[in-house]
């Protein structure tokens, strides 16, 4: 008769879970490579804001709204009209990368918002990326 001890069972469970985790991480990276999508599976949220009467002075307003939202490492690329920021590590995520792009369509200006998890294997964000967008909108409308 085959006797399995508690220790043997725990080692087997640890071995199987390690193989499962490595397989999952490998699948995520291979999928991203095959689809040529760097952010293919990574959890993200996109939103858009209409900018009425856009002027270059509005860039300062956007930077201030990012600061007031609690985002860190805020940068602005003048040539691309693109803003970058990061969130802090917290209970809900490993941090997110925030980017905002000013787009002009005829006489209309739109601000595209992207919040994406910094950890490429994070496929669920517990609503954190959407909350980043809402936080930014609230601060932007205050100004």
Short mmCIF file of C-alpha atoms in Angstrom, two decimals:
data_model
loop_
_atom_site.label_atom_id
_atom_site.label_comp_id
_atom_site.label_asym_id
_atom_site.label_seq_id
_atom_site.Cartn_x
_atom_site.Cartn_y
_atom_site.Cartn_z
CA UNK A 1 0.00 0.00 0.00
CA UNK A 2 1.20 3.51 -0.90
CA UNK A 3 1.42 5.86 2.04
CA UNK A 4 1.52 9.59 1.33
CA UNK A 5 2.62 11.78 4.17
CA UNK A 6 1.45 15.31 4.76
CA UNK A 7 4.92 16.56 3.86
CA UNK A 8 4.88 14.69 0.53
CA UNK A 9 1.48 16.15 -0.26
CA UNK A 10 2.66 19.71 0.49
CA UNK A 11 5.73 19.23 -1.71
CA UNK A 12 3.54 17.96 -4.54
CA UNK A 13 1.18 20.94 -4.24
CA UNK A 14 4.13 23.36 -4.20
CA UNK A 15 5.64 21.68 -7.27
CA UNK A 16 2.37 21.77 -9.24
CA UNK A 17 1.62 25.39 -8.32
CA UNK A 18 5.15 26.45 -9.33
CA UNK A 19 4.77 24.79 -12.72
CA UNK A 20 1.35 26.40 -13.17
CA UNK A 21 2.69 29.86 -12.32
CA UNK A 22 5.68 29.53 -14.64
CA UNK A 23 3.41 28.30 -17.44
CA UNK A 24 1.06 31.25 -16.95
CA UNK A 25 3.89 33.81 -17.04
CA UNK A 26 5.37 32.13 -20.12
CA UNK A 27 1.97 32.17 -21.85
CA UNK A 28 1.53 35.92 -21.15
CA UNK A 29 4.94 36.79 -22.59
CA UNK A 30 4.52 34.51 -25.62
CA UNK A 31 1.05 35.92 -26.31
CA UNK A 32 2.38 39.48 -26.18
CA UNK A 33 5.21 38.54 -28.50
CA UNK A 34 2.96 36.70 -30.98
CA UNK A 35 0.44 39.56 -31.15
CA UNK A 36 3.21 42.16 -31.21
CA UNK A 37 1.19 43.95 -28.55
CA UNK A 38 3.38 45.05 -25.70
CA UNK A 39 0.27 45.74 -23.62
CA UNK A 40 -1.87 42.94 -25.05
CA UNK A 41 -3.07 41.28 -21.85
CA UNK A 42 -2.03 43.87 -19.27
CA UNK A 43 -4.96 45.49 -17.52
CA UNK A 44 -5.61 49.05 -18.68
CA UNK A 45 -8.27 51.75 -18.92
CA UNK A 46 -8.65 54.43 -21.59
CA UNK A 47 -10.80 57.52 -21.52
CA UNK A 48 -11.21 60.73 -23.46
CA UNK A 49 -11.95 64.33 -22.49
CA UNK A 50 -13.13 67.10 -24.82
CA UNK A 51 -10.99 70.22 -24.47
CA UNK A 52 -12.85 73.40 -25.37
CA UNK A 53 -10.72 76.40 -26.27
CA UNK A 54 -7.39 74.57 -25.96
CA UNK A 55 -4.33 76.76 -25.55
CA UNK A 56 -0.77 75.98 -24.48
CA UNK A 57 -1.61 77.39 -21.02
CA UNK A 58 -3.92 74.41 -20.52
CA UNK A 59 -0.81 72.21 -20.27
CA UNK A 60 -0.09 73.75 -16.87
CA UNK A 61 -3.66 72.96 -15.82
CA UNK A 62 -3.22 69.32 -16.86
CA UNK A 63 0.07 69.04 -14.95
CA UNK A 64 -1.53 70.58 -11.85
CA UNK A 65 -4.50 68.17 -12.11
CA UNK A 66 -2.06 65.24 -12.30
CA UNK A 67 -0.23 66.49 -9.19
CA UNK A 68 -3.49 67.07 -7.31
CA UNK A 69 -4.60 63.54 -8.25
CA UNK A 70 -1.63 62.19 -6.31
CA UNK A 71 0.35 60.92 -9.30
CA UNK A 72 4.15 61.00 -9.15
CA UNK A 73 7.01 61.46 -11.65
CA UNK A 74 5.01 63.79 -13.89
CA UNK A 75 6.65 64.65 -17.23
CA UNK A 76 5.57 66.45 -20.38
CA UNK A 77 6.88 65.82 -23.91
CA UNK A 78 6.41 69.06 -25.86
CA UNK A 79 6.96 67.57 -29.33
CA UNK A 80 4.38 64.79 -28.89
CA UNK A 81 2.07 66.83 -26.63
CA UNK A 82 2.08 63.89 -24.24
CA UNK A 83 2.04 63.78 -20.43
CA UNK A 84 3.43 60.92 -18.34
CA UNK A 85 2.92 60.04 -14.68
CA UNK A 86 3.07 57.09 -12.29
CA UNK A 87 1.09 56.01 -9.27
CA UNK A 88 2.48 54.77 -6.00
CA UNK A 89 2.60 51.13 -4.94
CA UNK A 90 -0.48 50.33 -2.86
CA UNK A 91 -2.77 47.54 -1.73
CA UNK A 92 -4.61 47.45 -5.07
CA UNK A 93 -1.71 47.32 -7.53
CA UNK A 94 2.01 47.34 -8.22
CA UNK A 95 1.70 50.88 -9.67
CA UNK A 96 0.30 52.13 -12.94
CA UNK A 97 1.76 54.15 -15.77
CA UNK A 98 -0.41 57.09 -16.79
CA UNK A 99 -0.17 58.79 -20.17
CA UNK A 100 -2.25 61.60 -21.61
CA UNK A 101 -2.10 62.67 -25.25
CA UNK A 102 -3.55 65.85 -26.75
CA UNK A 103 -5.09 65.07 -30.15
CA UNK A 104 -6.43 67.58 -32.65
CA UNK A 105 -9.26 66.56 -34.99
CA UNK A 106 -10.11 69.47 -37.29
CA UNK A 107 -11.01 72.29 -34.84
CA UNK A 108 -11.58 70.01 -31.85
CA UNK A 109 -9.03 69.05 -29.22
CA UNK A 110 -9.31 65.85 -27.19
CA UNK A 111 -7.27 64.60 -24.28
CA UNK A 112 -6.77 60.81 -24.43
CA UNK A 113 -6.11 59.18 -21.06
CA UNK A 114 -4.43 55.79 -20.58
CA UNK A 115 -3.80 54.10 -17.24
CA UNK A 116 -2.00 50.75 -17.51
CA UNK A 117 -0.59 48.44 -14.88
CA UNK A 118 3.20 48.61 -14.63
CA UNK A 119 3.48 44.87 -14.03
CA UNK A 120 3.10 43.30 -17.51
CA UNK A 121 1.59 40.10 -16.12
CA UNK A 122 -1.14 41.88 -14.15
CA UNK A 123 -4.31 40.99 -16.05
CA UNK A 124 -6.81 42.28 -13.47
CA UNK A 125 -6.59 45.67 -11.78
CA UNK A 126 -9.49 45.62 -9.27
CA UNK A 127 -10.83 48.83 -10.87
CA UNK A 128 -7.69 50.84 -10.05
CA UNK A 129 -7.10 52.12 -13.60
CA UNK A 130 -10.69 53.40 -13.85
CA UNK A 131 -10.32 55.10 -10.44
CA UNK A 132 -7.15 56.82 -11.71
CA UNK A 133 -9.17 58.28 -14.60
CA UNK A 134 -12.01 59.40 -12.32
CA UNK A 135 -9.54 60.96 -9.88
CA UNK A 136 -7.91 62.91 -12.71
CA UNK A 137 -11.29 64.09 -14.11
CA UNK A 138 -12.39 65.38 -10.69
CA UNK A 139 -9.15 67.34 -10.21
CA UNK A 140 -9.17 68.63 -13.81
CA UNK A 141 -12.72 69.97 -13.51
CA UNK A 142 -11.85 71.76 -10.26
CA UNK A 143 -9.31 73.96 -12.08
#
